[in-house]
Coordinates of C-alpha atoms in Angstrom, one line a residue:
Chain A
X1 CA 24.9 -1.6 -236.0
X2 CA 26.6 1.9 -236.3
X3 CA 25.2 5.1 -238.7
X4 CA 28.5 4.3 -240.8
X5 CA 26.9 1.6 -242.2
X6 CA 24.0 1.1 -244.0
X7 CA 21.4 4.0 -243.4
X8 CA 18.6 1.4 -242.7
X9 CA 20.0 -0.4 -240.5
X10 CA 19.7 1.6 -237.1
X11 CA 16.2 2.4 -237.4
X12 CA 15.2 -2.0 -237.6
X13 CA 17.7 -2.1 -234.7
X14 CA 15.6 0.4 -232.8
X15 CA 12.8 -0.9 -234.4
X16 CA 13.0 -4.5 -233.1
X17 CA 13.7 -3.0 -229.3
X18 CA 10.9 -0.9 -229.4
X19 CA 8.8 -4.3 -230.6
X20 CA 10.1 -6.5 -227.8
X21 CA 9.6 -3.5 -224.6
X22 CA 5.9 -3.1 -226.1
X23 CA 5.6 -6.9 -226.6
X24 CA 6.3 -7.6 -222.8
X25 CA 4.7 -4.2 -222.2
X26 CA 1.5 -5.7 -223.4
X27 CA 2.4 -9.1 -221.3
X28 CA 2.9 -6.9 -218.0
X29 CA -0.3 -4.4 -218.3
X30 CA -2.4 -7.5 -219.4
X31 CA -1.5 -9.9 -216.2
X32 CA -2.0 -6.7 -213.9
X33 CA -5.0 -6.0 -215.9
X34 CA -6.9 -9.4 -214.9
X35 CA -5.6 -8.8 -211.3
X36 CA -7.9 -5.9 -210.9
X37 CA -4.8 -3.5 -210.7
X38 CA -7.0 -1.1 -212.7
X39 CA -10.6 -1.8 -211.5
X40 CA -11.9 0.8 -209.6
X41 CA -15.4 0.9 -209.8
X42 CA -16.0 -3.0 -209.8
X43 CA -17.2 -4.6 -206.3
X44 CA -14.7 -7.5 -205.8
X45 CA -15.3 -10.6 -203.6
X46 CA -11.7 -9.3 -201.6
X47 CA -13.7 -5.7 -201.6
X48 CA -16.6 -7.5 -199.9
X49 CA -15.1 -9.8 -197.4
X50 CA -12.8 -6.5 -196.3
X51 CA -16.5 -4.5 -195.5
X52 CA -17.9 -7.9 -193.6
X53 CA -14.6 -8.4 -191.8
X54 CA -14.5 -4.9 -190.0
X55 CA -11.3 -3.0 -189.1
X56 CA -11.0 -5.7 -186.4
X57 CA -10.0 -9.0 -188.0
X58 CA -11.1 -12.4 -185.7
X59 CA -8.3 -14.1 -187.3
X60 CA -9.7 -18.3 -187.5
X61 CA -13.4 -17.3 -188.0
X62 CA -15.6 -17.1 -191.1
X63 CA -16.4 -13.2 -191.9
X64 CA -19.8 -13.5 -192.0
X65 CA -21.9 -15.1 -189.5
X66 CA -18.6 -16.1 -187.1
X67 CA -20.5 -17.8 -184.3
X68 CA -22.3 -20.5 -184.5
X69 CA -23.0 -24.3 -183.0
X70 CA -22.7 -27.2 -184.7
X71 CA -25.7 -29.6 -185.2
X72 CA -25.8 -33.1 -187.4
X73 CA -28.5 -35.6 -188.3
X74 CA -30.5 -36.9 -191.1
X75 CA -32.0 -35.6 -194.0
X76 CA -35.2 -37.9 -193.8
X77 CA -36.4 -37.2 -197.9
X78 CA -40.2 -38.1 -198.5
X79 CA -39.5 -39.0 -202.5
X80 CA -42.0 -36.1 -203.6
X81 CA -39.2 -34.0 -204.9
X82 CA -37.5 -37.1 -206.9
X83 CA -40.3 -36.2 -209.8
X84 CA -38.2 -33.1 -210.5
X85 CA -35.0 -33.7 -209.7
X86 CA -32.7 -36.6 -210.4
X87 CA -30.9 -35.6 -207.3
X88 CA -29.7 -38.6 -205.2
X89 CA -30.6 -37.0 -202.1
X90 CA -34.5 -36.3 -202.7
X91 CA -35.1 -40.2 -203.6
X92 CA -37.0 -41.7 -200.6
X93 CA -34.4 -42.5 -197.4
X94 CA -32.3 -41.2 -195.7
X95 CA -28.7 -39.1 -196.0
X96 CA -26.8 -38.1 -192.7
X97 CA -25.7 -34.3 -193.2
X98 CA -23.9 -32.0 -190.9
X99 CA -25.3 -28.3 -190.1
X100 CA -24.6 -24.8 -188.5
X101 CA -26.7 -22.7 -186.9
X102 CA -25.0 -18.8 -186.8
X103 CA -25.9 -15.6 -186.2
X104 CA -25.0 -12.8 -188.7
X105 CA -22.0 -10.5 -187.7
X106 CA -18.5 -10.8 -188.1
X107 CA -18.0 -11.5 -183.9
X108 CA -17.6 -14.6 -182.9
X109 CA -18.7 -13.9 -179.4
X110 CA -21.1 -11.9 -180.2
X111 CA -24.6 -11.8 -177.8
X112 CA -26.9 -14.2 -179.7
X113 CA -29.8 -11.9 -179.1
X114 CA -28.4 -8.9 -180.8
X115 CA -28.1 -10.1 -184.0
X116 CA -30.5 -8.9 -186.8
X117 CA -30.0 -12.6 -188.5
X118 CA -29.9 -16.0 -187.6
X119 CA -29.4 -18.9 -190.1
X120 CA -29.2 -22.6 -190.7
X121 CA -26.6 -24.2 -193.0
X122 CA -26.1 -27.7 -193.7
X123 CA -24.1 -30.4 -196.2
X124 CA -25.2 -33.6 -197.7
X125 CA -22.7 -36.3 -199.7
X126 CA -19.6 -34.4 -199.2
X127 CA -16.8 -34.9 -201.3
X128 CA -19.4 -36.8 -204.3
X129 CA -20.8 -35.5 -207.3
X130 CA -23.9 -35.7 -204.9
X131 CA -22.6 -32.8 -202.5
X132 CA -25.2 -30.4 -201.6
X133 CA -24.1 -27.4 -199.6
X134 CA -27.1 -25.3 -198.4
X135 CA -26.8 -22.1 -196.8
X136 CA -30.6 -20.9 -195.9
X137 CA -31.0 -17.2 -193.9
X138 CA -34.4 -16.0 -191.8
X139 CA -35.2 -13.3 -194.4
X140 CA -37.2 -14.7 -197.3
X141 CA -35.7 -11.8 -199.6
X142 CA -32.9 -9.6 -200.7
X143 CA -33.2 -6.2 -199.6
X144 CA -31.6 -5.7 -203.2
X145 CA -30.8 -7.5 -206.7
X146 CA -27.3 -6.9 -207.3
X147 CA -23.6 -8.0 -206.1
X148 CA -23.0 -4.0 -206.3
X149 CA -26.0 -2.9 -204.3
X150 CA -25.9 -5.3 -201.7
X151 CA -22.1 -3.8 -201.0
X152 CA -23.7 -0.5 -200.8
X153 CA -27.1 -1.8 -198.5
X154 CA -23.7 -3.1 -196.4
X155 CA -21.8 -0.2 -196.0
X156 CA -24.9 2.1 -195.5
X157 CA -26.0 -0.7 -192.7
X158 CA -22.5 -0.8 -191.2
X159 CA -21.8 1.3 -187.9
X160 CA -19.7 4.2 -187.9
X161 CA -16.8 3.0 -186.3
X162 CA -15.9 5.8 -184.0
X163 CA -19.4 5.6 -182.5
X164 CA -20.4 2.0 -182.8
X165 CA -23.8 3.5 -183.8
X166 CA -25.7 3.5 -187.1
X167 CA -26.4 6.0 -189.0
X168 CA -30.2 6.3 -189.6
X169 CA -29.8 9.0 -192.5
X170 CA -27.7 7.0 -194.3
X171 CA -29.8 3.8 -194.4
X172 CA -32.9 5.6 -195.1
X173 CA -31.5 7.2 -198.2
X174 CA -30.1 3.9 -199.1
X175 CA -33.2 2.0 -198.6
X176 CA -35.2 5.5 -200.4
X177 CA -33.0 4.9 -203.4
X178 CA -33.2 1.3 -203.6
X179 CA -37.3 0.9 -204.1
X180 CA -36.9 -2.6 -204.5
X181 CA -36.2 -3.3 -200.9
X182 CA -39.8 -3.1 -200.2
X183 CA -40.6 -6.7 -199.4
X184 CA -37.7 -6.9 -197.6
X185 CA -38.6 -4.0 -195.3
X186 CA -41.9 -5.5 -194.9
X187 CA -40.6 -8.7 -194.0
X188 CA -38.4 -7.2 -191.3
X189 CA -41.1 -4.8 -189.9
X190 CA -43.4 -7.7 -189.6
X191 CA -40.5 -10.2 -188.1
X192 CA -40.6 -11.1 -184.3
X193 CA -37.5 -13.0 -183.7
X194 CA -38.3 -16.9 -182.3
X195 CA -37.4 -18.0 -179.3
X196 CA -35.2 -21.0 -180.6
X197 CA -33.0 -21.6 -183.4
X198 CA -35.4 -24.8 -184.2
X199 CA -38.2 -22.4 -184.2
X200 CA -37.4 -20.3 -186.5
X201 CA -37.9 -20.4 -190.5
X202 CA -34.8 -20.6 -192.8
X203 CA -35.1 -19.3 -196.3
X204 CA -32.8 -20.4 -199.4
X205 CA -34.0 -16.5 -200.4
X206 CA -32.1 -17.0 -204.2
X207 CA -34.2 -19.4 -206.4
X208 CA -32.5 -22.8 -208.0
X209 CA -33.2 -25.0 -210.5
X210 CA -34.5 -28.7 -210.2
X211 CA -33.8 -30.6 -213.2
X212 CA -35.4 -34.4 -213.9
X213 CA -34.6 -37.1 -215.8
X214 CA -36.1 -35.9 -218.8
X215 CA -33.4 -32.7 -218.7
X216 CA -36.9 -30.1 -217.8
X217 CA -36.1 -27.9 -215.7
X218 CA -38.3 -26.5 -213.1
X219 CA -37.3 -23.5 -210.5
X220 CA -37.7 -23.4 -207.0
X221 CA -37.5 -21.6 -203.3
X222 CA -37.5 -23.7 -200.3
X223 CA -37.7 -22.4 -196.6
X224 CA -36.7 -24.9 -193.9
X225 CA -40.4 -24.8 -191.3
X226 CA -40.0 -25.8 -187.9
X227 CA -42.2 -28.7 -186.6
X228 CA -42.3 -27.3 -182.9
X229 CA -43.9 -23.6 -181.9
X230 CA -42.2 -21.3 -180.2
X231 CA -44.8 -22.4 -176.7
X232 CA -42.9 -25.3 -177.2
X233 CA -39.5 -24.9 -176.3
X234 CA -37.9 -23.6 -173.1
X235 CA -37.4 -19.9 -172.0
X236 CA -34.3 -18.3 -173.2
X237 CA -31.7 -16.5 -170.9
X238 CA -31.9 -13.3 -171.8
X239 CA -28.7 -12.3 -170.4
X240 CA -26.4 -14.7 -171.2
X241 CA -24.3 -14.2 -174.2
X242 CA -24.8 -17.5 -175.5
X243 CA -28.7 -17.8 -175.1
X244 CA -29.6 -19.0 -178.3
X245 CA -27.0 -22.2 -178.3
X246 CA -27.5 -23.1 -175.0
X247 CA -31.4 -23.2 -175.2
X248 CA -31.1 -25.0 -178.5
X249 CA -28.2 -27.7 -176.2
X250 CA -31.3 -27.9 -173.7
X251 CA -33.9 -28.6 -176.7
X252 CA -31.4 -31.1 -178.0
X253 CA -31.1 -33.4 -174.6
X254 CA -34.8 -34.0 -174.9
X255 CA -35.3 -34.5 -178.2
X256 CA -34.0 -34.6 -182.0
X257 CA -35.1 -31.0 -183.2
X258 CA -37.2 -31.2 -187.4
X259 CA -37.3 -28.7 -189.8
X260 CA -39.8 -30.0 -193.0
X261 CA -38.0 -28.4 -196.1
X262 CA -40.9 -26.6 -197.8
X263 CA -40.3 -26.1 -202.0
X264 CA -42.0 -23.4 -203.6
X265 CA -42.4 -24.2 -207.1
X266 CA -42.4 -21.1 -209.6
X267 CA -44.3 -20.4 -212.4
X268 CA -44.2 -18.8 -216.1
X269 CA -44.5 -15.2 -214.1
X270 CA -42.1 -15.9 -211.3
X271 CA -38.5 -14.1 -212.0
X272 CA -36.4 -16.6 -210.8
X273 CA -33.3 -14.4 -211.0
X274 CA -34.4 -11.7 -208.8
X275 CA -34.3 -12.4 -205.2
X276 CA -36.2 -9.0 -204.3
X277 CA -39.4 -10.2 -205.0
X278 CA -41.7 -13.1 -203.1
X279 CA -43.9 -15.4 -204.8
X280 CA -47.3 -15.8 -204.4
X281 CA -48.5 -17.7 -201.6
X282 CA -51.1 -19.8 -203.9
X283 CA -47.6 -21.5 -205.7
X284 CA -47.3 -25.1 -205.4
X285 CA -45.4 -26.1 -202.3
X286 CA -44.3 -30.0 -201.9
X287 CA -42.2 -31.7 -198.8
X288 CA -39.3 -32.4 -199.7
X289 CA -38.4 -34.2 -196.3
X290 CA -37.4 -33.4 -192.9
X291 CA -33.9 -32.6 -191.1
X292 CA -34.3 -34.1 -188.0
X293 CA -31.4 -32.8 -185.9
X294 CA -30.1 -35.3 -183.4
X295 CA -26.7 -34.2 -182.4
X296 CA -24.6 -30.7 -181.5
X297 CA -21.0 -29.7 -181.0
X298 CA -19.5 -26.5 -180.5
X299 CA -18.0 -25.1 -183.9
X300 CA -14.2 -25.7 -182.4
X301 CA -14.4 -29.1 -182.2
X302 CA -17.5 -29.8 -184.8
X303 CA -17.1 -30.9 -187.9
X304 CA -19.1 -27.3 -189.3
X305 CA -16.5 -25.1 -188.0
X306 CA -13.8 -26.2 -191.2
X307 CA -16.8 -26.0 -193.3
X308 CA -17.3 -23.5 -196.0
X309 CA -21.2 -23.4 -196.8
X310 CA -20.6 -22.3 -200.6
X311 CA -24.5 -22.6 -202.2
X312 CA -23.2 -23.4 -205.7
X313 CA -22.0 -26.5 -204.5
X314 CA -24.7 -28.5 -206.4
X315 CA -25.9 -32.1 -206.9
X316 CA -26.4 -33.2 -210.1
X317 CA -30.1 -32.8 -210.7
X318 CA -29.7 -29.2 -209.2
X319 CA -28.2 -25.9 -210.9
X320 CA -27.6 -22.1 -210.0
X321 CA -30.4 -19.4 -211.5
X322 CA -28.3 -16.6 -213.1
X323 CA -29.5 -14.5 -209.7
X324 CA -26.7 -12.0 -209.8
X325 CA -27.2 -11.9 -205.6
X326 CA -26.3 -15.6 -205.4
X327 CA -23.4 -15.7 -208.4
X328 CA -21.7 -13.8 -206.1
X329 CA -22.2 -15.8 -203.1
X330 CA -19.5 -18.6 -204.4
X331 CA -16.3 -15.8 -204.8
X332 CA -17.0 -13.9 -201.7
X333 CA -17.4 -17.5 -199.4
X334 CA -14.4 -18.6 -201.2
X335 CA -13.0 -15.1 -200.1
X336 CA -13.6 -15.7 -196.5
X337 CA -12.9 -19.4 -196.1
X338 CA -9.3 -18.6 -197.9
X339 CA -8.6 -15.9 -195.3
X340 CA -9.3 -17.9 -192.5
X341 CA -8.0 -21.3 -193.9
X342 CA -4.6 -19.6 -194.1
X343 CA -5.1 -17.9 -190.3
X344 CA -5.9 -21.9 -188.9
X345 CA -2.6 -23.1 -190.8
X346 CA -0.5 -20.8 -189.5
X347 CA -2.6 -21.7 -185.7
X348 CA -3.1 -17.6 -185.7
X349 CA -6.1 -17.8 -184.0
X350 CA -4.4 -19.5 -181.2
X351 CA -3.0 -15.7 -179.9
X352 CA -6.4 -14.9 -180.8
X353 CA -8.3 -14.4 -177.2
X354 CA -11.9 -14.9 -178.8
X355 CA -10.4 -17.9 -180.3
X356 CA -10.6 -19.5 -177.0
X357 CA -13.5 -21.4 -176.0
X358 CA -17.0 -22.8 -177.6
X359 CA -17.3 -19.9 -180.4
X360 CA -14.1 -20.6 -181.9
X361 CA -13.4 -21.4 -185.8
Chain B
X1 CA 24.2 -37.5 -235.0
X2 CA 23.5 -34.6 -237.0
X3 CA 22.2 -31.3 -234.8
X4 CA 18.6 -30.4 -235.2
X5 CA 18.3 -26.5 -235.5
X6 CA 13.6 -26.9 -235.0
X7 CA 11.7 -28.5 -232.4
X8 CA 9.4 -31.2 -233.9
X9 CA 6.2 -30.2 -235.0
X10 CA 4.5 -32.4 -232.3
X11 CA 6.8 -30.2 -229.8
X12 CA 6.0 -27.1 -231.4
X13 CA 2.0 -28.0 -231.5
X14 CA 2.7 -29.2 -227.6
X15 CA 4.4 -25.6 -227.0
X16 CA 1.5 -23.1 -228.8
X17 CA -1.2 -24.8 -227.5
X18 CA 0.0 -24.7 -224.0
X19 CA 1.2 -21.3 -224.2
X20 CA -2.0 -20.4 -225.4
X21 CA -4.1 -22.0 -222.5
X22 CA -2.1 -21.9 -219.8
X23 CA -1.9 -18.1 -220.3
X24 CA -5.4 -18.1 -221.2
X25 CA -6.2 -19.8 -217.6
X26 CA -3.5 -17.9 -215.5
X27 CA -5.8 -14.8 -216.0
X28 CA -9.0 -15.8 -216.0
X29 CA -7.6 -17.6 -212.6
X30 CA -6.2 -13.9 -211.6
X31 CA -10.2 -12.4 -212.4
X32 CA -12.3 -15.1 -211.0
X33 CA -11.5 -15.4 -208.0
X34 CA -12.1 -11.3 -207.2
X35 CA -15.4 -11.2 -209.9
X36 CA -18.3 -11.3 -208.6
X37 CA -20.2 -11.4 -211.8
X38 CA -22.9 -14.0 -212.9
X39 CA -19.9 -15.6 -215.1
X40 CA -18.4 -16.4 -212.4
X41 CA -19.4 -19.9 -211.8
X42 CA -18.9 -20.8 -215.1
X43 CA -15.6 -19.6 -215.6
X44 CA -14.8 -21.7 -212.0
X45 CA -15.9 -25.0 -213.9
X46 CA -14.5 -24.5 -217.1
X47 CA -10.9 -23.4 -215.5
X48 CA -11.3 -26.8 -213.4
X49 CA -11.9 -28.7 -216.9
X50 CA -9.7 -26.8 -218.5
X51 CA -6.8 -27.3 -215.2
X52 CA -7.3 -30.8 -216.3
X53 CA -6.8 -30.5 -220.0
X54 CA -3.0 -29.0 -219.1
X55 CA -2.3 -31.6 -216.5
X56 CA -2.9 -34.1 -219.3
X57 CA -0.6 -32.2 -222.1
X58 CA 1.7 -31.3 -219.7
X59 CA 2.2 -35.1 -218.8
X60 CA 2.4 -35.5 -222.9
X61 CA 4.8 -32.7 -223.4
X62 CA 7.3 -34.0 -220.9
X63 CA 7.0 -37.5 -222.9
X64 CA 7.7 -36.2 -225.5
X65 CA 10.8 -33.7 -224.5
X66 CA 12.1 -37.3 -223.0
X67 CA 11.6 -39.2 -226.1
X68 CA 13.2 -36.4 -228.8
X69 CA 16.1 -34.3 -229.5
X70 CA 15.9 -30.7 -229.0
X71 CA 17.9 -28.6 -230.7
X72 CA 20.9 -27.4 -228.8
X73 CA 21.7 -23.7 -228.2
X74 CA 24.1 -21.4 -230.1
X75 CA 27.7 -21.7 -229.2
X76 CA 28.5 -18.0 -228.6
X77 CA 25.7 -17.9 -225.3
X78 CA 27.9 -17.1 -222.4
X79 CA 27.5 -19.9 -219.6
X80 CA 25.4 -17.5 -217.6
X81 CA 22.6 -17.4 -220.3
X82 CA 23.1 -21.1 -220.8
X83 CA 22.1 -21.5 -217.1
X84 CA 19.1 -18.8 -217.1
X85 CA 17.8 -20.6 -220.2
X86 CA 17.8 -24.3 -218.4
X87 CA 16.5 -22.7 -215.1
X88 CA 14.0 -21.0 -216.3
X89 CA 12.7 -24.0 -218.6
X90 CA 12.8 -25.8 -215.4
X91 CA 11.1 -23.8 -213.3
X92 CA 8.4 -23.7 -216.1
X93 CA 7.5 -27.3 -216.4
X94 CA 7.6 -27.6 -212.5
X95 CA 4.8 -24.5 -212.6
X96 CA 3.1 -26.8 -215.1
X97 CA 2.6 -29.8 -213.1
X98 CA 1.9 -27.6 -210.0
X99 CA -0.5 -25.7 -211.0
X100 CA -3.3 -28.8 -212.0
X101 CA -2.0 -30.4 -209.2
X102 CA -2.7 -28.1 -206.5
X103 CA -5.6 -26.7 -208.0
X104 CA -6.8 -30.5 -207.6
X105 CA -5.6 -31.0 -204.1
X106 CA -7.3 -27.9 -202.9
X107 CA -10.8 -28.8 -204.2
X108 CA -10.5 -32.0 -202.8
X109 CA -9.0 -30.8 -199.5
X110 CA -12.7 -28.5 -199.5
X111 CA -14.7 -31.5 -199.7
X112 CA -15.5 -30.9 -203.9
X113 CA -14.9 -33.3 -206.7
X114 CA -13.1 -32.1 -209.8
X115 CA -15.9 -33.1 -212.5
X116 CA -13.9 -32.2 -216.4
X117 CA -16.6 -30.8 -218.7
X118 CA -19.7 -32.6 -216.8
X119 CA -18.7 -36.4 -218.4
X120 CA -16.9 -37.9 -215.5
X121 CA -15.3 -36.7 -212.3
X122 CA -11.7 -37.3 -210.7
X123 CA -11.5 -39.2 -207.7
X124 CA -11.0 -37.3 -204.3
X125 CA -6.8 -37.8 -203.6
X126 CA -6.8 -36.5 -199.9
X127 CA -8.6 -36.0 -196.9
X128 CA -11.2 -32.9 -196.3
X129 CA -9.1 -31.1 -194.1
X130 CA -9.2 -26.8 -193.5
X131 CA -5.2 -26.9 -193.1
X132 CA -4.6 -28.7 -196.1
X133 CA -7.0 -26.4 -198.3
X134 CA -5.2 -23.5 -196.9
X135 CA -1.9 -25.1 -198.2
X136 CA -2.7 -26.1 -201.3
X137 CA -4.6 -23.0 -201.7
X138 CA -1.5 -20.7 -201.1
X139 CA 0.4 -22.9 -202.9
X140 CA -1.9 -22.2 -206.0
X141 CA -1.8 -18.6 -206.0
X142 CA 2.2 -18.3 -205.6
X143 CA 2.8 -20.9 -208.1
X144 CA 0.5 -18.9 -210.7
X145 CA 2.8 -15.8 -209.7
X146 CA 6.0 -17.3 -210.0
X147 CA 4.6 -19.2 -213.1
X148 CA 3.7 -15.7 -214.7
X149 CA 7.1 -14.2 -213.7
X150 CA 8.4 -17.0 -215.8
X151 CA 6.6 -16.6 -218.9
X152 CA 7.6 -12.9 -218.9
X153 CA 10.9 -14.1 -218.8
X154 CA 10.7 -16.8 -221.3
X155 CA 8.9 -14.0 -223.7
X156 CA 11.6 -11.5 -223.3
X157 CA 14.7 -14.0 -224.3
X158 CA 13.0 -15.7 -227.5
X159 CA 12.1 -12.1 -227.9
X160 CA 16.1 -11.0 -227.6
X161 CA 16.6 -14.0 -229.5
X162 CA 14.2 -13.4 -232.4
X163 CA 14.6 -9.6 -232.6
X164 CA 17.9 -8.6 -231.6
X165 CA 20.3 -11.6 -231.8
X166 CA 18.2 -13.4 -234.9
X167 CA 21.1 -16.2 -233.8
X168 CA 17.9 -18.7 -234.6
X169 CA 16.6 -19.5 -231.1
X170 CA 13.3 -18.6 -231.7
X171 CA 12.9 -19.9 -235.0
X172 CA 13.7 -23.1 -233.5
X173 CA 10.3 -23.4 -231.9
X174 CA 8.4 -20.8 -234.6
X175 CA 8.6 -22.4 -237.7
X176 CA 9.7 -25.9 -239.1
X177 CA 13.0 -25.0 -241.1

């Protein structure tokens, strides 16, 4: 293809190299494209995990809510719920699950007192199409509505890591500019911490749906209620690190520890996809059944510490709300459990100190 | 036997469809697991349906390589091309098999059945196990990589072929005669 030849044919030669460089052009900016290379304004699950992770990475642990104990029993279902949802697990009997209590934090030997959160987590059916993972916190509500604003409540919460204090300007404006976080902040000036895990209340906080045999769907809250009061249970330690799992050991040697897993069924002027807002007291509330907790191991050698606690993991008869807070629960856990399901393959939590002893994995 | 210069139309419907979803899936894989919008979900079930869908054609598509007679390459490729060209085709179908397959074995390996489009579920191949999600996990995401590096490189040479050389390589598999 020289100019000596015909005067046409130079410019199709250039013509068909130009085509294939903008062809694969097009190929290259597209893949890097969907793998974010250009998003910069977009909260990503790897975006979030990095904030809940902290600059000091407990290789082996989960991001969030790193230490935790252990805990297993049944799931003792009273029927009631089985009128609105096909689900295998609210039929009347019993279905063994295994659980977690945690604290909040990304330390895995943090002091169990110190922490602003404490939740229950546990798993029924696993690996059936009648798995139910359920990952239930102490705060009934969000402080916020949206994947995006929850990053910002986290970095306005998180402390300034020269200091290792918070910044009370910061939150305030965050909490100022976010109006919705009123129940929330009620909630928390109200809340007086229990002296057990098994007295506490667990919250599912986003809203599900129940579906029943005749495909109608119905949606629902459910907060796990403690049978026993805190006057029940046994002093805590207040100076051990560990005061919360070895109180709840203690509780444990005397006796199985139940939950009753209250439903709160909406109504036409609920909003089912905002997690901001409570629902009226005077909604009905049925019994699902009781988790009577019989059993505990530490996480490193329980069966909870591999597990990954992803809420979206539904049975049939149950489905996710379009609650943007808990759409964006299933990427971010997947987030974390890839992080530190790669660390436990490679055994780097073994060079790990804090991987040693009852906190670790 | 006389030399076919096209790919069967059952190879060439085997071929566009594929290309078609398989990129399709490769990014949506790439987005969904960093977005955390409300489409997230769905887009998690409908790429494990969907995983499924090219496990199945793949396991067609190599029947039906086996079974016919592609048309051989031009006879003025220099050995190294001839080598790139089987390599790469290689290196393809293996991306196609391991890509379903992993993505299988990794669900299972985090306790989850694989259900295709909400009418029936696959049965769970190995145990629950951290370790082995965190292998077949890793193995997922490299394979999509390498898999992606592969198509760019499949492109670019039926591209040469097509557009530059016109020495009937990509007519082979772009149009009947």
């Amino acid at each position: 293809m020289t100019k000596t030849t015909r005067s046409n044919k130079p410019t199709i030669g250039v013509f068909r190299v130009c085509a294939l460089a903008v062809s694969m052009g097009v190929f290259a900016t597209a893949t890097l494209y969907f793998a974010g290379a250009f998003n910069d304004d977009q909260v990503t699950a790897q975006a979030f995990v990095d904030l809940q992770q902290g600059s000091k990475v407990h290789a082996g642990f989960r991001r969030a809510h790193a230490k935790g104990i252990c805990v297993s029993g049944n799931f003792e279902s009273t029927g009631l719920l089985s009128a609105y949802s096909t689900a295998n697990v609210f039929k009347l009997g019993n279905t063994p699950f295994i659980g977690r209590f945690s604290i909040a934090g990304n330390n895995p030997t943090a002091p169990d007192l110190k922490a602003p959160v404490r939740s229950l987590a546990f798993v029924v059916n696993t690996a059936t199409d009648d798995e139910w993972r359920v990952a239930m916190n102490t705060p009934p509500v969000m402080a916020v509505a949206t994947p995006d604003a929850f990053y910002k409540q986290l970095q306005a919460l998180a402390p300034n890591p020269e200091t290792g204090k918070r910044d009370a300007k910061k939150i305030s404006a965050f909490f100022k500019a976010h109006p919705e976080s009123k129940a929330f902040n009620e909630w928390k000036a109200s809340y007086t911490p229990a002296n057990s895990f098994a007295t506490e209340r667990y919250n599912s906080i986003n809203a599900f749906y129940l579906h029943d045999a005749q495909g109608k769907r119905q949606a629902v809250r459910w907060q796990a209620v403690p049978r026993m009061s805190d006057q029940e249970v046994a002093g805590l330690d207040q100076q051990s690190p560990d005061a919360l799992q070895q109180q709840l050991i203690s509780q444990l040697e005397k006796q199985p520890v139940r939950f009753d897993l209250m439903f709160t069924l909406a109504d036409s002027n609920d909003d089912e996809n905002n997690p901001t807002i409570p629902w009226p007291s005077s909604r009905q509330v049925i019994n699902a059944g009781s988790l009577v907790i019989a059993d505990w191991r530490f996480q490193n050698e329980g069966a909870c510490g591999a597990q990954n606690f992803d809420p979206l993991v539904l049975p049939k008869g149950m489905s996710a709300t379009a609650d943007p807070i808990l759409r964006a629960r299933g990427a971010a856990y997947a987030q974390s459990f890839r992080r530190r399901a790669t660390e436990t393959l490679l055994n780097q939590h073994i060079t790990d100190k804090e991987g040693a002893g009852d906190a670790r994995n | 036997m006389h030399a076919t210069k096209h790919y069967s139309a059952t190879s060439r419907l085997l071929h566009w469809a594929m290309a078609l979803l398989l990129i399709s899936m490769l990014f949506l894989g790439l987005s969904m697991v960093q977005s955390l919008a409300v489409w997230q979900v769905e887009a998690v079930a409908l790429h494990k349906s969907f995983g499924i869908v090219a496990l199945i054609l793949v396991i067609i598509r190599l029947i039906n390589t086996w079974r016919s007679v592609s048309p051989s390459l031009p006879n003025e490729l220099s050995q190294l091309q001839r080598i790139a060209a089987s390599a790469t085709h290689t290196g393809l179908y293996i991306s196609m098999l391991l890509m379903p397959l992993s993505g299988w074995l990794m669900q299972n390996a985090d306790g989850r059945v694989v259900n295709v489009f909400g009418l029936f579920s696959l049965p769970n191949l190995i145990a629950v196990d951290i370790r082995y999600f965190a292998f077949f996990r890793e193995v997922h995401a490299l394979a999509a990589w390498v898999f992606l590096l592969l198509i760019f490189m499949h492109i670019s040479a039926a591209l040469y072929h097509g557009l530059i050389k016109s020495d009937g390589v990509f007519s082979s598999m772009f149009k009947g005669r």
